[in-house]
Amino acid sequence: MELRKSGLRIAFVGIISVILAFIIYSRLTIPGEHLIMLTPELKTLASGVLAITFASMASITYGISKIFKAEQQGPMNSNSLLYYITNAFSDNKYWKAMVIAATAYGIFFGFLSQIFIYRNDISFSQQGIVIPSINIIPCCNSPGYVPMFSAYLTDHFLILLIPLNTILAVIVSALVGFNASLGLYAFNLSRKIQSTKKLSFIGSVGAASGLFVGCPTCAGSFFSALLGFGAVGESISALASFQTLFIALSIPVLIFTPFLVARSIRTNCRTCNGAVKLK
């Protein structure tokens, strides 16, 4: 219980810190009667906000990990869906599978959402940009969209970090990795149960859902192509709006899916009457 409370406190502090940092920084950089000059002091403040953003993300991640560990150490309750979710990750290979899936999806997400930008048709050095170099854009936009961080790594490739987009990328990638790993666990378990010829239909659907739910950006790309949007020119903003919409809608689905998969695991375990171990 104490471990869970500690995790909640740490995660809560991280969430509040990043929200306050965005709001305060946005108010300090709103263009108005006393327009803030883009001084070294403002860039220092921008660097501080970026540092708070990453520190808050680390705090939230650590807090959630403590909550998850508390659930694993809790008393066994075969009626609780959380028991089946946390039990799956008692085997380290599923943590490794989660990291691999989240990293792979994160890279894919990064290119699709223009965190990673490769432009073979543009030479950054010809535009007067030093290669390699980093830059902080401190002003001005809505809360969460400034400050921006850009790193020009080659003449055609750069990394653009917008705080809100970066947080969204981490959340979605982690959820996709979690769902994929849990789905893999459920799929492996269903194969064991199938050997007893007692695999339920609900169980097979639940196992598959964890493996195939995790591509929210694919939906945005599909509908953008269906409606005739290209990937260049003026259509980029339209494509981005579709991606953001589908990604935002996907987060509740990605949160709900583990419980659907856990329900299928519970159903199958009750069907086989404990003939197959949850490992």
Short mmCIF file of C-alpha atoms in Angstrom, two decimals:
data_model
loop_
_atom_site.label_atom_id
_atom_site.label_comp_id
_atom_site.label_asym_id
_atom_site.label_seq_id
_atom_site.Cartn_x
_atom_site.Cartn_y
_atom_site.Cartn_z
CA MET A 1 0.00 0.00 0.00
CA GLU A 2 2.81 2.42 0.90
CA LEU A 3 4.63 1.61 -2.36
CA ARG A 4 1.48 2.41 -4.32
CA LYS A 5 0.98 5.71 -2.49
CA SER A 6 4.61 6.64 -3.08
CA GLY A 7 4.23 5.93 -6.79
CA LEU A 8 1.06 8.01 -6.99
CA ARG A 9 2.77 10.94 -5.28
CA ILE A 10 5.78 10.81 -7.60
CA ALA A 11 3.62 10.57 -10.72
CA PHE A 12 1.33 13.36 -9.49
CA VAL A 13 4.28 15.69 -8.84
CA GLY A 14 5.55 15.02 -12.36
CA ILE A 15 2.17 15.77 -13.96
CA ILE A 16 1.63 18.98 -11.98
CA SER A 17 5.20 20.15 -12.64
CA VAL A 18 4.95 19.85 -16.42
CA ILE A 19 1.51 21.49 -16.54
CA LEU A 20 2.62 24.43 -14.41
CA ALA A 21 5.83 24.81 -16.44
CA PHE A 22 3.85 25.01 -19.69
CA ILE A 23 1.31 27.51 -18.33
CA ILE A 24 3.83 29.81 -16.63
CA TYR A 25 6.22 29.79 -19.59
CA SER A 26 3.40 30.50 -22.03
CA ARG A 27 2.23 33.49 -19.98
CA LEU A 28 5.76 34.86 -19.82
CA THR A 29 6.16 34.66 -23.60
CA ILE A 30 2.78 35.96 -24.79
CA PRO A 31 3.35 38.82 -27.26
CA GLY A 32 1.70 41.97 -25.98
CA GLU A 33 2.33 45.51 -24.93
CA HIS A 34 5.59 44.46 -23.29
CA LEU A 35 6.90 42.00 -25.87
CA ILE A 36 9.61 39.85 -24.40
CA MET A 37 12.86 40.14 -26.33
CA LEU A 38 14.55 36.94 -27.45
CA THR A 39 17.45 37.37 -25.07
CA PRO A 40 19.93 34.80 -23.75
CA GLU A 41 17.97 34.94 -20.47
CA LEU A 42 14.82 33.78 -22.26
CA LYS A 43 16.73 30.96 -23.91
CA THR A 44 18.02 29.96 -20.49
CA LEU A 45 14.43 29.89 -19.21
CA ALA A 46 13.43 27.84 -22.26
CA SER A 47 16.21 25.36 -21.52
CA GLY A 48 14.90 25.11 -17.96
CA VAL A 49 11.38 24.35 -19.18
CA LEU A 50 12.68 21.63 -21.49
CA ALA A 51 14.66 20.17 -18.58
CA ILE A 52 11.54 20.23 -16.38
CA THR A 53 9.57 18.51 -19.16
CA PHE A 54 12.02 15.61 -19.42
CA ALA A 55 12.46 15.40 -15.64
CA SER A 56 8.67 15.31 -15.20
CA MET A 57 8.37 12.54 -17.78
CA ALA A 58 11.02 10.56 -15.90
CA SER A 59 9.18 11.20 -12.62
CA ILE A 60 5.86 10.04 -14.07
CA THR A 61 7.47 6.92 -15.53
CA TYR A 62 9.14 6.09 -12.21
CA GLY A 63 5.90 6.67 -10.32
CA ILE A 64 3.93 4.40 -12.64
CA SER A 65 6.60 1.70 -12.36
CA LYS A 66 6.29 1.81 -8.55
CA ILE A 67 2.51 1.53 -8.79
CA PHE A 68 2.87 -1.43 -11.15
CA LYS A 69 5.37 -3.08 -8.80
CA ALA A 70 2.99 -2.56 -5.88
CA GLU A 71 0.25 -4.34 -7.82
CA GLN A 72 2.62 -7.24 -8.54
CA GLN A 73 3.49 -7.57 -4.85
CA GLY A 74 -0.14 -7.38 -3.76
CA PRO A 75 -2.19 -10.39 -2.66
CA MET A 76 -3.33 -12.78 -5.39
CA ASN A 77 -6.85 -12.05 -6.58
CA SER A 78 -7.93 -14.20 -9.51
CA ASN A 79 -11.03 -12.03 -9.96
CA SER A 80 -9.01 -8.86 -10.55
CA LEU A 81 -8.05 -7.96 -14.11
CA LEU A 82 -5.02 -6.06 -12.78
CA TYR A 83 -3.71 -9.33 -11.38
CA TYR A 84 -3.59 -10.87 -14.86
CA ILE A 85 -2.05 -7.74 -16.39
CA THR A 86 0.75 -7.44 -13.83
CA ASN A 87 1.34 -11.19 -13.68
CA ALA A 88 2.21 -11.22 -17.38
CA PHE A 89 5.24 -9.01 -16.72
CA SER A 90 6.65 -11.17 -13.95
CA ASP A 91 8.64 -12.73 -16.79
CA ASN A 92 11.40 -10.34 -17.89
CA LYS A 93 11.13 -11.39 -21.53
CA TYR A 94 7.83 -9.53 -21.78
CA TRP A 95 9.46 -6.36 -20.44
CA LYS A 96 12.11 -6.76 -23.13
CA ALA A 97 9.40 -7.30 -25.75
CA MET A 98 7.68 -4.13 -24.56
CA VAL A 99 10.88 -2.08 -24.84
CA ILE A 100 11.60 -3.39 -28.33
CA ALA A 101 8.03 -2.79 -29.55
CA ALA A 102 7.83 0.67 -27.97
CA THR A 103 11.20 1.70 -29.42
CA ALA A 104 10.34 0.45 -32.91
CA TYR A 105 6.96 2.16 -32.85
CA GLY A 106 8.49 5.32 -31.38
CA ILE A 107 10.87 5.59 -34.33
CA PHE A 108 8.01 5.01 -36.77
CA PHE A 109 5.86 7.54 -34.89
CA GLY A 110 8.73 10.04 -34.87
CA PHE A 111 9.11 10.07 -38.64
CA LEU A 112 5.36 10.15 -39.26
CA SER A 113 4.73 13.00 -36.80
CA GLN A 114 7.82 14.92 -37.97
CA ILE A 115 9.83 14.64 -34.79
CA PHE A 116 12.45 13.08 -37.03
CA ILE A 117 12.62 15.01 -40.29
CA TYR A 118 14.53 13.87 -43.34
CA ARG A 119 14.41 16.18 -46.38
CA ASN A 120 16.55 14.99 -49.24
CA ASP A 121 15.36 17.95 -51.35
CA ILE A 122 16.59 20.58 -48.88
CA SER A 123 20.16 21.43 -47.90
CA PHE A 124 20.25 22.96 -44.43
CA SER A 125 23.82 24.17 -44.86
CA GLN A 126 22.83 26.14 -47.95
CA GLN A 127 20.30 27.96 -45.76
CA GLY A 128 23.08 29.12 -43.46
CA ILE A 129 22.59 26.46 -40.78
CA VAL A 130 25.73 25.05 -39.19
CA ILE A 131 25.94 21.26 -39.38
CA PRO A 132 25.86 19.78 -36.78
CA SER A 133 24.17 22.26 -34.45
CA ILE A 134 21.40 22.60 -31.90
CA ASN A 135 18.93 25.43 -31.44
CA ILE A 136 16.19 26.40 -29.01
CA ILE A 137 13.16 28.31 -30.30
CA PRO A 138 11.80 30.00 -27.15
CA CYS A 139 8.80 31.94 -28.45
CA CYS A 140 5.84 32.10 -29.13
CA ASN A 141 2.92 29.65 -29.25
CA SER A 142 0.25 27.93 -27.18
CA PRO A 143 1.14 26.18 -23.89
CA GLY A 144 3.00 22.95 -24.59
CA TYR A 145 4.20 23.97 -28.05
CA VAL A 146 7.09 26.15 -26.89
CA PRO A 147 9.96 26.08 -26.29
CA MET A 148 11.05 23.94 -29.24
CA PHE A 149 14.36 22.14 -29.52
CA SER A 150 15.96 21.38 -32.88
CA ALA A 151 19.11 19.39 -33.61
CA TYR A 152 20.53 19.49 -37.12
CA LEU A 153 22.51 16.27 -37.31
CA THR A 154 23.22 16.12 -41.05
CA ASP A 155 22.60 18.32 -44.07
CA HIS A 156 19.22 16.63 -44.64
CA PHE A 157 18.18 15.27 -41.23
CA LEU A 158 17.04 17.05 -38.08
CA ILE A 159 15.26 16.25 -34.84
CA LEU A 160 12.50 18.65 -33.81
CA LEU A 161 11.21 18.32 -30.25
CA ILE A 162 7.98 20.11 -29.40
CA PRO A 163 7.18 19.40 -25.71
CA LEU A 164 3.55 18.35 -26.21
CA ASN A 165 4.34 16.22 -29.26
CA THR A 166 7.24 14.58 -27.45
CA ILE A 167 5.05 13.70 -24.46
CA LEU A 168 2.38 12.33 -26.80
CA ALA A 169 4.99 10.25 -28.64
CA VAL A 170 6.28 8.74 -25.39
CA ILE A 171 2.77 7.97 -24.09
CA VAL A 172 1.53 6.37 -27.30
CA SER A 173 4.75 4.42 -27.90
CA ALA A 174 4.77 3.09 -24.33
CA LEU A 175 1.11 2.06 -24.56
CA VAL A 176 1.66 0.39 -27.92
CA GLY A 177 4.66 -1.50 -26.54
CA PHE A 178 2.70 -2.50 -23.42
CA ASN A 179 -0.26 -3.73 -25.48
CA ALA A 180 1.95 -5.60 -27.93
CA SER A 181 3.83 -7.35 -25.12
CA LEU A 182 0.67 -8.22 -23.20
CA GLY A 183 -0.89 -9.45 -26.43
CA LEU A 184 2.17 -11.63 -27.05
CA TYR A 185 1.81 -13.08 -23.55
CA ALA A 186 -1.89 -13.78 -24.13
CA PHE A 187 -1.13 -15.32 -27.52
CA ASN A 188 1.53 -17.63 -26.05
CA LEU A 189 -0.83 -18.60 -23.26
CA SER A 190 -3.63 -19.29 -25.73
CA ARG A 191 -1.34 -21.64 -27.67
CA LYS A 192 -0.72 -23.63 -24.49
CA ILE A 193 -4.42 -23.74 -23.74
CA GLN A 194 -5.22 -24.66 -27.33
CA SER A 195 -3.30 -27.88 -26.82
CA THR A 196 -5.99 -28.78 -24.27
CA LYS A 197 -8.72 -27.90 -26.84
CA LYS A 198 -10.33 -25.53 -24.36
CA LEU A 199 -9.50 -22.14 -25.89
CA SER A 200 -12.57 -19.89 -25.81
CA PHE A 201 -13.58 -17.62 -28.69
CA ILE A 202 -13.45 -14.56 -26.42
CA GLY A 203 -9.97 -15.53 -25.34
CA SER A 204 -8.68 -15.78 -28.89
CA VAL A 205 -10.16 -12.39 -29.80
CA GLY A 206 -8.65 -10.79 -26.70
CA ALA A 207 -5.22 -12.21 -27.43
CA ALA A 208 -5.30 -10.92 -30.99
CA SER A 209 -6.52 -7.46 -29.99
CA GLY A 210 -3.41 -6.78 -27.93
CA LEU A 211 -1.21 -7.54 -30.92
CA PHE A 212 -3.10 -5.54 -33.55
CA VAL A 213 -4.56 -2.53 -31.72
CA GLY A 214 -1.26 -0.69 -31.54
CA CYS A 215 -1.02 1.42 -34.68
CA PRO A 216 -2.93 4.66 -34.07
CA THR A 217 -0.87 6.59 -36.61
CA CYS A 218 -1.74 4.06 -39.31
CA ALA A 219 -5.40 5.08 -39.11
CA GLY A 220 -4.54 8.71 -39.67
CA SER A 221 -2.35 7.86 -42.67
CA PHE A 222 -5.03 5.60 -44.15
CA PHE A 223 -7.82 8.16 -43.95
CA SER A 224 -5.54 10.95 -45.15
CA ALA A 225 -4.67 8.91 -48.22
CA LEU A 226 -8.31 7.96 -48.67
CA LEU A 227 -9.34 11.62 -48.70
CA GLY A 228 -6.63 12.52 -51.18
CA PHE A 229 -4.09 14.32 -49.00
CA GLY A 230 -0.48 14.06 -50.12
CA ALA A 231 2.62 14.15 -47.99
CA VAL A 232 4.13 17.40 -49.26
CA GLY A 233 3.36 21.07 -49.61
CA GLU A 234 0.22 22.59 -48.15
CA SER A 235 -1.23 19.17 -47.37
CA ILE A 236 1.25 18.60 -44.51
CA SER A 237 -0.84 20.63 -42.06
CA ALA A 238 -4.00 18.77 -43.08
CA LEU A 239 -2.23 15.43 -42.69
CA ALA A 240 -0.90 16.48 -39.28
CA SER A 241 -4.38 17.40 -38.08
CA PHE A 242 -5.71 13.97 -39.08
CA GLN A 243 -2.78 12.23 -37.38
CA THR A 244 -3.31 14.20 -34.16
CA LEU A 245 -7.04 13.39 -34.17
CA PHE A 246 -6.59 9.65 -34.56
CA ILE A 247 -3.68 9.51 -32.12
CA ALA A 248 -5.69 11.39 -29.48
CA LEU A 249 -8.65 9.07 -29.99
CA SER A 250 -6.39 6.03 -29.80
CA ILE A 251 -5.06 6.71 -26.29
CA PRO A 252 -8.29 5.67 -24.46
CA VAL A 253 -8.41 2.56 -26.66
CA LEU A 254 -4.80 1.71 -25.84
CA ILE A 255 -5.56 2.14 -22.13
CA PHE A 256 -8.71 0.00 -22.30
CA THR A 257 -7.24 -2.82 -24.41
CA PRO A 258 -5.07 -4.39 -21.64
CA PHE A 259 -8.23 -4.96 -19.61
CA LEU A 260 -9.86 -6.65 -22.61
CA VAL A 261 -6.82 -8.89 -23.00
CA ALA A 262 -6.75 -9.58 -19.23
CA ARG A 263 -10.40 -10.56 -19.40
CA SER A 264 -9.61 -13.07 -22.13
CA ILE A 265 -6.72 -14.46 -20.06
CA ARG A 266 -8.99 -14.84 -17.03
CA THR A 267 -11.65 -16.57 -19.13
CA ASN A 268 -9.17 -19.02 -20.61
CA CYS A 269 -7.58 -19.77 -17.23
CA ARG A 270 -10.98 -20.55 -15.75
CA THR A 271 -11.80 -22.70 -18.76
CA CYS A 272 -8.67 -24.80 -18.37
CA ASN A 273 -9.16 -24.96 -14.57
CA GLY A 274 -5.54 -24.09 -13.84
CA ALA A 275 -4.15 -26.72 -16.21
CA VAL A 276 -1.86 -24.09 -17.70
CA LYS A 277 0.40 -21.94 -15.54
CA LEU A 278 0.40 -18.17 -16.00
CA LYS A 279 4.04 -17.96 -17.10
#
